[in-house]
Amino acid sequence: GQNPWGSFDPKMTVISFRDEGGKNVANMIHYGAHGTAAGKNHEISRDWSVLMTDTLEKQTGAITAFFIGPEGDVGPRISNGKTTGDISYVKELGNVAAMDAVNIYNTILAYHDAELRVSHKNLRIPLKKRVSLEEAVLTAEQYKGQTVNIKGMIRAQMERVICSYEQGYVDADAREVGQTLISLGDAVFASFPYELFSEVGMRINKAFKNKTVLSLSNTNGSEGYFVTQDSLCRGGYEVNMFLYGHVQSFFDDADFYLMRETVDHINGLK
């Protein structure tokens, strides 16, 4: 639901491209929020971003694409007081986003050539040891028959842990998370195969004075939520997805390692 005191990144970014003749040929919009304004509908929809991208495309005459930023803990704050609604809320929220995107586009005063760089690296994020076989068996029995939501998730993880002992799995020290960077001038797109919590993206961007780091959620993979350490005590769906998604869980301060590894990767672009 809505969390008015929660962390979120208020910044939207618009990048525009022109050809050598000065004609606008493409636009990119970056922002971090779930597309769930129509979350209670069965129809397929681009949700609130549809009006934003289509309006900027119409205003500029250039194809426009939306790139979603860290949205793991950010839902659209729609007027029903929730973060999900029906299709009617798409127009309500989409028009606000469209005005923002067009206003940002209109602040672009000059265009310049931009150097393009691409880099790929495996980030190493430390892992806890598995729970013991005895604990896994007891917990799996406790949640026997549970198939959905958090309880089903815990049961499924315990069964994977039991299977790992049967198959002779050896605990790993870290999980390698593939990351692609695309640097375009002073903007850097950084991929994450997670629904990244907003604070992680903001803190990575804060580490650079002369670059804008645009973190991307669910990019080159979709492996559940990646939360901040301070959120673990609050629990809930996202936190439990983070804790029980794999045979070995990440350390509680995994956000620190993900940020440090990403900053090092970006610095390597020099």
mmCIF file of C-alpha atoms in Angstrom:
data_model
loop_
_atom_site.group_PDB
_atom_site.id
_atom_site.type_symbol
_atom_site.label_atom_id
_atom_site.label_comp_id
_atom_site.label_asym_id
_atom_site.label_seq_id
_atom_site.Cartn_x
_atom_site.Cartn_y
_atom_site.Cartn_z
ATOM 1 C CA GLY A 1 0.000 0.000 0.000
ATOM 2 C CA GLN A 2 0.906 3.665 0.042
ATOM 3 C CA ASN A 3 3.810 4.525 2.309
ATOM 4 C CA PRO A 4 4.073 8.338 2.477
ATOM 5 C CA TRP A 5 7.130 8.309 4.751
ATOM 6 C CA GLY A 6 8.945 5.709 2.661
ATOM 7 C CA SER A 7 12.010 6.243 0.507
ATOM 8 C CA PHE A 8 11.564 6.861 -3.214
ATOM 9 C CA ASP A 9 13.458 8.634 -5.970
ATOM 10 C CA PRO A 10 11.388 11.586 -7.257
ATOM 11 C CA LYS A 11 13.587 12.163 -10.312
ATOM 12 C CA MET A 12 12.488 11.393 -13.864
ATOM 13 C CA THR A 13 15.091 11.503 -16.651
ATOM 14 C CA VAL A 14 14.479 12.136 -20.357
ATOM 15 C CA ILE A 15 17.195 11.527 -22.944
ATOM 16 C CA SER A 16 16.602 12.741 -26.493
ATOM 17 C CA PHE A 17 18.433 11.922 -29.728
ATOM 18 C CA ARG A 18 18.687 13.970 -32.920
ATOM 19 C CA ASP A 19 20.297 13.153 -36.246
ATOM 20 C CA GLU A 20 22.906 15.342 -37.913
ATOM 21 C CA GLY A 21 20.175 17.359 -39.594
ATOM 22 C CA GLY A 22 18.619 18.281 -36.257
ATOM 23 C CA LYS A 23 15.610 15.961 -36.555
ATOM 24 C CA ASN A 24 14.454 14.282 -33.328
ATOM 25 C CA VAL A 25 14.720 10.516 -33.870
ATOM 26 C CA ALA A 26 14.226 8.918 -30.427
ATOM 27 C CA ASN A 27 13.548 9.556 -26.744
ATOM 28 C CA MET A 28 14.179 7.544 -23.582
ATOM 29 C CA ILE A 29 12.321 8.058 -20.287
ATOM 30 C CA HIS A 30 13.622 6.642 -17.002
ATOM 31 C CA TYR A 31 11.621 6.493 -13.771
ATOM 32 C CA GLY A 32 11.142 4.009 -10.938
ATOM 33 C CA ALA A 33 7.597 2.971 -9.993
ATOM 34 C CA HIS A 34 5.457 -0.146 -10.363
ATOM 35 C CA GLY A 35 3.035 -0.163 -13.284
ATOM 36 C CA THR A 36 0.083 -1.209 -11.128
ATOM 37 C CA ALA A 37 -2.393 1.660 -11.431
ATOM 38 C CA ALA A 38 -4.550 -0.893 -13.296
ATOM 39 C CA GLY A 39 -3.297 -3.750 -11.142
ATOM 40 C CA LYS A 40 -6.785 -5.157 -10.568
ATOM 41 C CA ASN A 41 -7.594 -5.469 -14.283
ATOM 42 C CA HIS A 42 -7.280 -8.670 -16.313
ATOM 43 C CA GLU A 43 -6.541 -6.802 -19.532
ATOM 44 C CA ILE A 44 -2.927 -6.420 -20.681
ATOM 45 C CA SER A 45 -1.839 -2.813 -20.354
ATOM 46 C CA ARG A 46 1.289 -0.655 -20.362
ATOM 47 C CA ASP A 47 -0.363 1.034 -17.388
ATOM 48 C CA TRP A 48 0.415 4.668 -16.475
ATOM 49 C CA SER A 49 3.520 4.746 -18.693
ATOM 50 C CA VAL A 50 1.357 4.368 -21.829
ATOM 51 C CA LEU A 51 0.144 7.987 -21.761
ATOM 52 C CA MET A 52 3.586 9.264 -20.812
ATOM 53 C CA THR A 53 5.447 7.582 -23.667
ATOM 54 C CA ASP A 54 2.722 8.124 -26.272
ATOM 55 C CA THR A 55 2.337 11.818 -25.389
ATOM 56 C CA LEU A 56 6.071 12.544 -25.648
ATOM 57 C CA GLU A 57 6.188 10.579 -28.893
ATOM 58 C CA LYS A 58 3.336 12.656 -30.308
ATOM 59 C CA GLN A 59 4.838 15.956 -29.147
ATOM 60 C CA THR A 60 8.308 15.232 -30.563
ATOM 61 C CA GLY A 61 7.518 13.017 -33.550
ATOM 62 C CA ALA A 62 10.107 10.484 -32.383
ATOM 63 C CA ILE A 63 9.778 6.928 -31.091
ATOM 64 C CA THR A 64 9.825 6.951 -27.298
ATOM 65 C CA ALA A 65 10.635 4.112 -24.874
ATOM 66 C CA PHE A 66 10.228 3.806 -21.110
ATOM 67 C CA PHE A 67 12.994 2.248 -19.003
ATOM 68 C CA ILE A 68 11.945 1.287 -15.499
ATOM 69 C CA GLY A 69 14.212 2.227 -12.609
ATOM 70 C CA PRO A 70 14.321 0.870 -9.043
ATOM 71 C CA GLU A 71 10.677 0.133 -8.216
ATOM 72 C CA GLY A 72 10.811 -2.755 -5.753
ATOM 73 C CA ASP A 73 9.313 -0.680 -2.936
ATOM 74 C CA VAL A 74 7.586 2.017 -5.013
ATOM 75 C CA GLY A 75 3.964 1.757 -6.096
ATOM 76 C CA PRO A 76 1.947 4.465 -7.848
ATOM 77 C CA ARG A 77 0.151 6.600 -5.254
ATOM 78 C CA ILE A 78 -3.254 6.749 -6.906
ATOM 79 C CA SER A 79 -6.241 8.713 -5.651
ATOM 80 C CA ASN A 80 -8.053 5.696 -4.167
ATOM 81 C CA GLY A 81 -5.403 5.715 -1.446
ATOM 82 C CA LYS A 82 -3.840 2.499 -2.719
ATOM 83 C CA THR A 83 -1.188 1.399 -5.230
ATOM 84 C CA THR A 84 -3.505 -0.745 -7.347
ATOM 85 C CA GLY A 85 -6.780 0.076 -9.048
ATOM 86 C CA ASP A 86 -8.662 -0.424 -12.291
ATOM 87 C CA ILE A 87 -8.001 0.915 -15.783
ATOM 88 C CA SER A 88 -9.511 4.321 -14.957
ATOM 89 C CA TYR A 89 -6.490 5.201 -12.819
ATOM 90 C CA VAL A 90 -4.149 4.768 -15.793
ATOM 91 C CA LYS A 91 -5.471 7.946 -17.385
ATOM 92 C CA GLU A 92 -5.382 9.840 -14.090
ATOM 93 C CA LEU A 93 -1.773 9.009 -13.273
ATOM 94 C CA GLY A 94 -0.544 8.717 -16.865
ATOM 95 C CA ASN A 95 -1.465 12.322 -17.616
ATOM 96 C CA VAL A 96 0.599 13.516 -14.640
ATOM 97 C CA ALA A 97 3.596 11.483 -15.837
ATOM 98 C CA ALA A 98 3.072 12.757 -19.396
ATOM 99 C CA MET A 99 3.185 16.381 -18.240
ATOM 100 C CA ASP A 100 6.389 15.691 -16.319
ATOM 101 C CA ALA A 101 8.063 14.018 -19.308
ATOM 102 C CA VAL A 102 7.108 16.803 -21.739
ATOM 103 C CA ASN A 103 8.206 19.518 -19.281
ATOM 104 C CA ILE A 104 11.572 17.798 -18.822
ATOM 105 C CA TYR A 105 11.996 17.434 -22.583
ATOM 106 C CA ASN A 106 11.329 21.149 -23.026
ATOM 107 C CA THR A 107 14.247 21.987 -20.709
ATOM 108 C CA ILE A 108 16.753 20.445 -23.164
ATOM 109 C CA LEU A 109 18.683 23.444 -24.529
ATOM 110 C CA ALA A 110 21.448 21.858 -26.572
ATOM 111 C CA TYR A 111 22.465 18.544 -28.140
ATOM 112 C CA HIS A 112 25.986 17.158 -28.319
ATOM 113 C CA ASP A 113 27.849 14.069 -29.463
ATOM 114 C CA ALA A 114 28.063 11.397 -26.776
ATOM 115 C CA GLU A 115 30.589 8.609 -26.473
ATOM 116 C CA LEU A 116 29.042 5.152 -26.142
ATOM 117 C CA ARG A 117 30.676 2.536 -23.921
ATOM 118 C CA VAL A 118 29.471 -0.915 -22.919
ATOM 119 C CA SER A 119 30.808 -3.134 -20.149
ATOM 120 C CA HIS A 120 29.758 -6.428 -18.589
ATOM 121 C CA LYS A 121 30.892 -7.817 -15.253
ATOM 122 C CA ASN A 122 29.799 -10.407 -12.710
ATOM 123 C CA LEU A 123 29.178 -8.775 -9.330
ATOM 124 C CA ARG A 124 30.005 -11.012 -6.367
ATOM 125 C CA ILE A 125 27.426 -10.827 -3.564
ATOM 126 C CA PRO A 126 28.242 -12.823 -0.368
ATOM 127 C CA LEU A 127 25.958 -15.649 0.720
ATOM 128 C CA LYS A 128 24.977 -17.086 4.082
ATOM 129 C CA LYS A 129 25.410 -20.803 4.660
ATOM 130 C CA ARG A 130 22.362 -22.985 4.178
ATOM 131 C CA VAL A 131 20.177 -23.813 7.115
ATOM 132 C CA SER A 132 20.921 -27.279 8.480
ATOM 133 C CA LEU A 133 19.202 -30.311 6.998
ATOM 134 C CA GLU A 134 17.411 -30.896 10.300
ATOM 135 C CA GLU A 135 16.028 -27.342 10.359
ATOM 136 C CA ALA A 136 14.995 -27.567 6.707
ATOM 137 C CA VAL A 137 13.071 -30.818 7.320
ATOM 138 C CA LEU A 138 11.290 -29.399 10.380
ATOM 139 C CA THR A 139 10.361 -26.154 8.612
ATOM 140 C CA ALA A 140 9.166 -27.944 5.470
ATOM 141 C CA GLU A 141 6.919 -30.116 7.636
ATOM 142 C CA GLN A 142 5.622 -27.037 9.463
ATOM 143 C CA TYR A 143 4.542 -25.448 6.172
ATOM 144 C CA LYS A 144 3.407 -28.672 4.493
ATOM 145 C CA GLY A 145 0.530 -28.083 2.098
ATOM 146 C CA GLN A 146 1.236 -24.358 1.784
ATOM 147 C CA THR A 147 1.555 -23.391 -1.894
ATOM 148 C CA VAL A 148 1.079 -19.632 -2.155
ATOM 149 C CA ASN A 149 2.442 -16.363 -0.800
ATOM 150 C CA ILE A 150 5.064 -16.243 1.951
ATOM 151 C CA LYS A 151 4.256 -19.598 3.551
ATOM 152 C CA GLY A 152 4.386 -21.349 0.194
ATOM 153 C CA MET A 153 7.668 -19.602 -0.565
ATOM 154 C CA ILE A 154 9.252 -20.800 2.697
ATOM 155 C CA ARG A 155 8.076 -24.380 2.090
ATOM 156 C CA ALA A 156 9.481 -24.339 -1.451
ATOM 157 C CA GLN A 157 12.848 -23.037 -0.253
ATOM 158 C CA MET A 158 13.117 -25.652 2.484
ATOM 159 C CA GLU A 159 12.374 -28.368 -0.063
ATOM 160 C CA ARG A 160 15.123 -26.979 -2.312
ATOM 161 C CA VAL A 161 17.508 -27.007 0.664
ATOM 162 C CA ILE A 162 16.646 -30.643 1.444
ATOM 163 C CA CYS A 163 17.207 -31.536 -2.200
ATOM 164 C CA SER A 164 20.569 -29.740 -2.179
ATOM 165 C CA TYR A 165 21.793 -31.911 0.708
ATOM 166 C CA GLU A 166 20.633 -35.045 -1.095
ATOM 167 C CA GLN A 167 22.496 -34.001 -4.246
ATOM 168 C CA GLY A 168 25.759 -33.165 -2.467
ATOM 169 C CA TYR A 169 25.604 -29.416 -3.059
ATOM 170 C CA VAL A 170 28.531 -27.516 -1.526
ATOM 171 C CA ASP A 171 27.870 -24.070 -0.043
ATOM 172 C CA ALA A 172 29.194 -21.180 -2.140
ATOM 173 C CA ASP A 173 30.813 -18.049 -0.707
ATOM 174 C CA ALA A 174 29.032 -15.691 -3.105
ATOM 175 C CA ARG A 175 26.564 -15.517 -5.953
ATOM 176 C CA GLU A 176 27.695 -13.920 -9.203
ATOM 177 C CA VAL A 177 25.176 -11.443 -10.533
ATOM 178 C CA GLY A 178 25.717 -10.392 -14.143
ATOM 179 C CA GLN A 179 25.612 -6.649 -14.779
ATOM 180 C CA THR A 180 25.727 -4.721 -18.036
ATOM 181 C CA LEU A 181 26.614 -1.039 -18.123
ATOM 182 C CA ILE A 182 25.781 1.193 -21.065
ATOM 183 C CA SER A 183 27.466 4.570 -20.741
ATOM 184 C CA LEU A 184 26.133 7.320 -22.987
ATOM 185 C CA GLY A 185 27.933 10.590 -22.395
ATOM 186 C CA ASP A 186 27.477 11.457 -18.727
ATOM 187 C CA ALA A 187 24.591 8.986 -18.272
ATOM 188 C CA VAL A 188 25.168 5.363 -17.272
ATOM 189 C CA PHE A 189 22.478 2.691 -17.484
ATOM 190 C CA ALA A 190 23.169 -0.125 -14.994
ATOM 191 C CA SER A 191 21.287 -3.421 -15.212
ATOM 192 C CA PHE A 192 20.006 -5.402 -12.236
ATOM 193 C CA PRO A 193 18.031 -8.671 -12.565
ATOM 194 C CA TYR A 194 15.958 -7.690 -9.519
ATOM 195 C CA GLU A 195 13.094 -5.489 -8.445
ATOM 196 C CA LEU A 196 15.538 -3.111 -6.831
ATOM 197 C CA PHE A 197 14.560 -1.027 -3.793
ATOM 198 C CA SER A 198 14.693 2.682 -4.607
ATOM 199 C CA GLU A 199 17.274 3.614 -1.992
ATOM 200 C CA VAL A 200 19.853 1.327 -3.608
ATOM 201 C CA GLY A 201 19.616 3.202 -6.904
ATOM 202 C CA MET A 202 19.727 6.611 -5.213
ATOM 203 C CA ARG A 203 22.814 5.748 -3.187
ATOM 204 C CA ILE A 204 24.653 4.439 -6.261
ATOM 205 C CA ASN A 205 23.846 7.638 -8.150
ATOM 206 C CA LYS A 206 24.924 9.735 -5.150
ATOM 207 C CA ALA A 207 28.435 8.278 -5.413
ATOM 208 C CA PHE A 208 29.087 10.184 -8.657
ATOM 209 C CA LYS A 209 29.299 13.950 -9.112
ATOM 210 C CA ASN A 210 29.741 14.065 -12.884
ATOM 211 C CA LYS A 211 27.563 11.139 -13.947
ATOM 212 C CA THR A 212 23.898 10.263 -13.734
ATOM 213 C CA VAL A 213 23.472 6.565 -12.949
ATOM 214 C CA LEU A 214 20.147 5.206 -14.160
ATOM 215 C CA SER A 215 19.634 1.837 -12.494
ATOM 216 C CA LEU A 216 17.298 -0.564 -14.299
ATOM 217 C CA SER A 217 15.063 -3.136 -12.596
ATOM 218 C CA ASN A 218 14.326 -6.611 -13.994
ATOM 219 C CA THR A 219 17.019 -6.233 -16.637
ATOM 220 C CA ASN A 220 18.836 -9.266 -18.066
ATOM 221 C CA GLY A 221 16.846 -11.430 -15.666
ATOM 222 C CA SER A 222 14.055 -11.458 -13.092
ATOM 223 C CA GLU A 223 15.153 -12.889 -9.742
ATOM 224 C CA GLY A 224 12.750 -11.333 -7.255
ATOM 225 C CA TYR A 225 13.293 -8.385 -4.932
ATOM 226 C CA PHE A 226 16.583 -6.886 -3.743
ATOM 227 C CA VAL A 227 15.916 -5.034 -0.510
ATOM 228 C CA THR A 228 17.824 -2.723 1.820
ATOM 229 C CA GLN A 229 19.167 -3.972 5.135
ATOM 230 C CA ASP A 230 16.973 -1.620 7.177
ATOM 231 C CA SER A 231 13.833 -3.091 5.579
ATOM 232 C CA LEU A 232 14.495 -6.631 6.848
ATOM 233 C CA CYS A 233 13.014 -5.887 10.286
ATOM 234 C CA ARG A 234 9.718 -4.832 8.681
ATOM 235 C CA GLY A 235 9.226 -8.152 6.909
ATOM 236 C CA GLY A 236 6.483 -8.516 4.329
ATOM 237 C CA TYR A 237 6.221 -9.927 0.829
ATOM 238 C CA GLU A 238 9.250 -8.240 -0.744
ATOM 239 C CA VAL A 239 11.566 -8.985 2.183
ATOM 240 C CA ASN A 240 10.537 -12.648 2.271
ATOM 241 C CA MET A 241 11.049 -12.963 -1.491
ATOM 242 C CA PHE A 242 14.586 -11.724 -0.838
ATOM 243 C CA LEU A 243 15.180 -14.052 2.111
ATOM 244 C CA TYR A 244 13.665 -17.248 0.731
ATOM 245 C CA GLY A 245 14.324 -17.076 -2.988
ATOM 246 C CA HIS A 246 17.395 -19.345 -3.114
ATOM 247 C CA VAL A 247 19.009 -22.300 -1.352
ATOM 248 C CA GLN A 248 21.511 -19.859 0.161
ATOM 249 C CA SER A 249 20.284 -16.421 1.177
ATOM 250 C CA PHE A 250 22.245 -13.209 0.735
ATOM 251 C CA PHE A 251 23.886 -11.571 3.741
ATOM 252 C CA ASP A 252 21.651 -9.042 5.505
ATOM 253 C CA ASP A 253 23.877 -6.213 4.223
ATOM 254 C CA ALA A 254 23.848 -7.473 0.642
ATOM 255 C CA ASP A 255 22.729 -4.015 -0.506
ATOM 256 C CA PHE A 256 26.120 -2.628 0.568
ATOM 257 C CA TYR A 257 27.972 -5.207 -1.548
ATOM 258 C CA LEU A 258 25.703 -4.685 -4.564
ATOM 259 C CA MET A 259 26.265 -0.927 -4.401
ATOM 260 C CA ARG A 260 30.021 -1.223 -3.860
ATOM 261 C CA GLU A 261 30.447 -3.678 -6.734
ATOM 262 C CA THR A 262 28.360 -1.464 -9.033
ATOM 263 C CA VAL A 263 30.308 1.690 -8.131
ATOM 264 C CA ASP A 264 33.578 -0.151 -8.807
ATOM 265 C CA HIS A 265 32.215 -1.353 -12.152
ATOM 266 C CA ILE A 266 31.202 2.169 -13.177
ATOM 267 C CA ASN A 267 34.556 3.596 -12.099
ATOM 268 C CA GLY A 268 36.194 1.005 -14.359
ATOM 269 C CA LEU A 269 34.565 2.680 -17.366
ATOM 270 C CA LYS A 270 37.184 5.459 -17.115
#
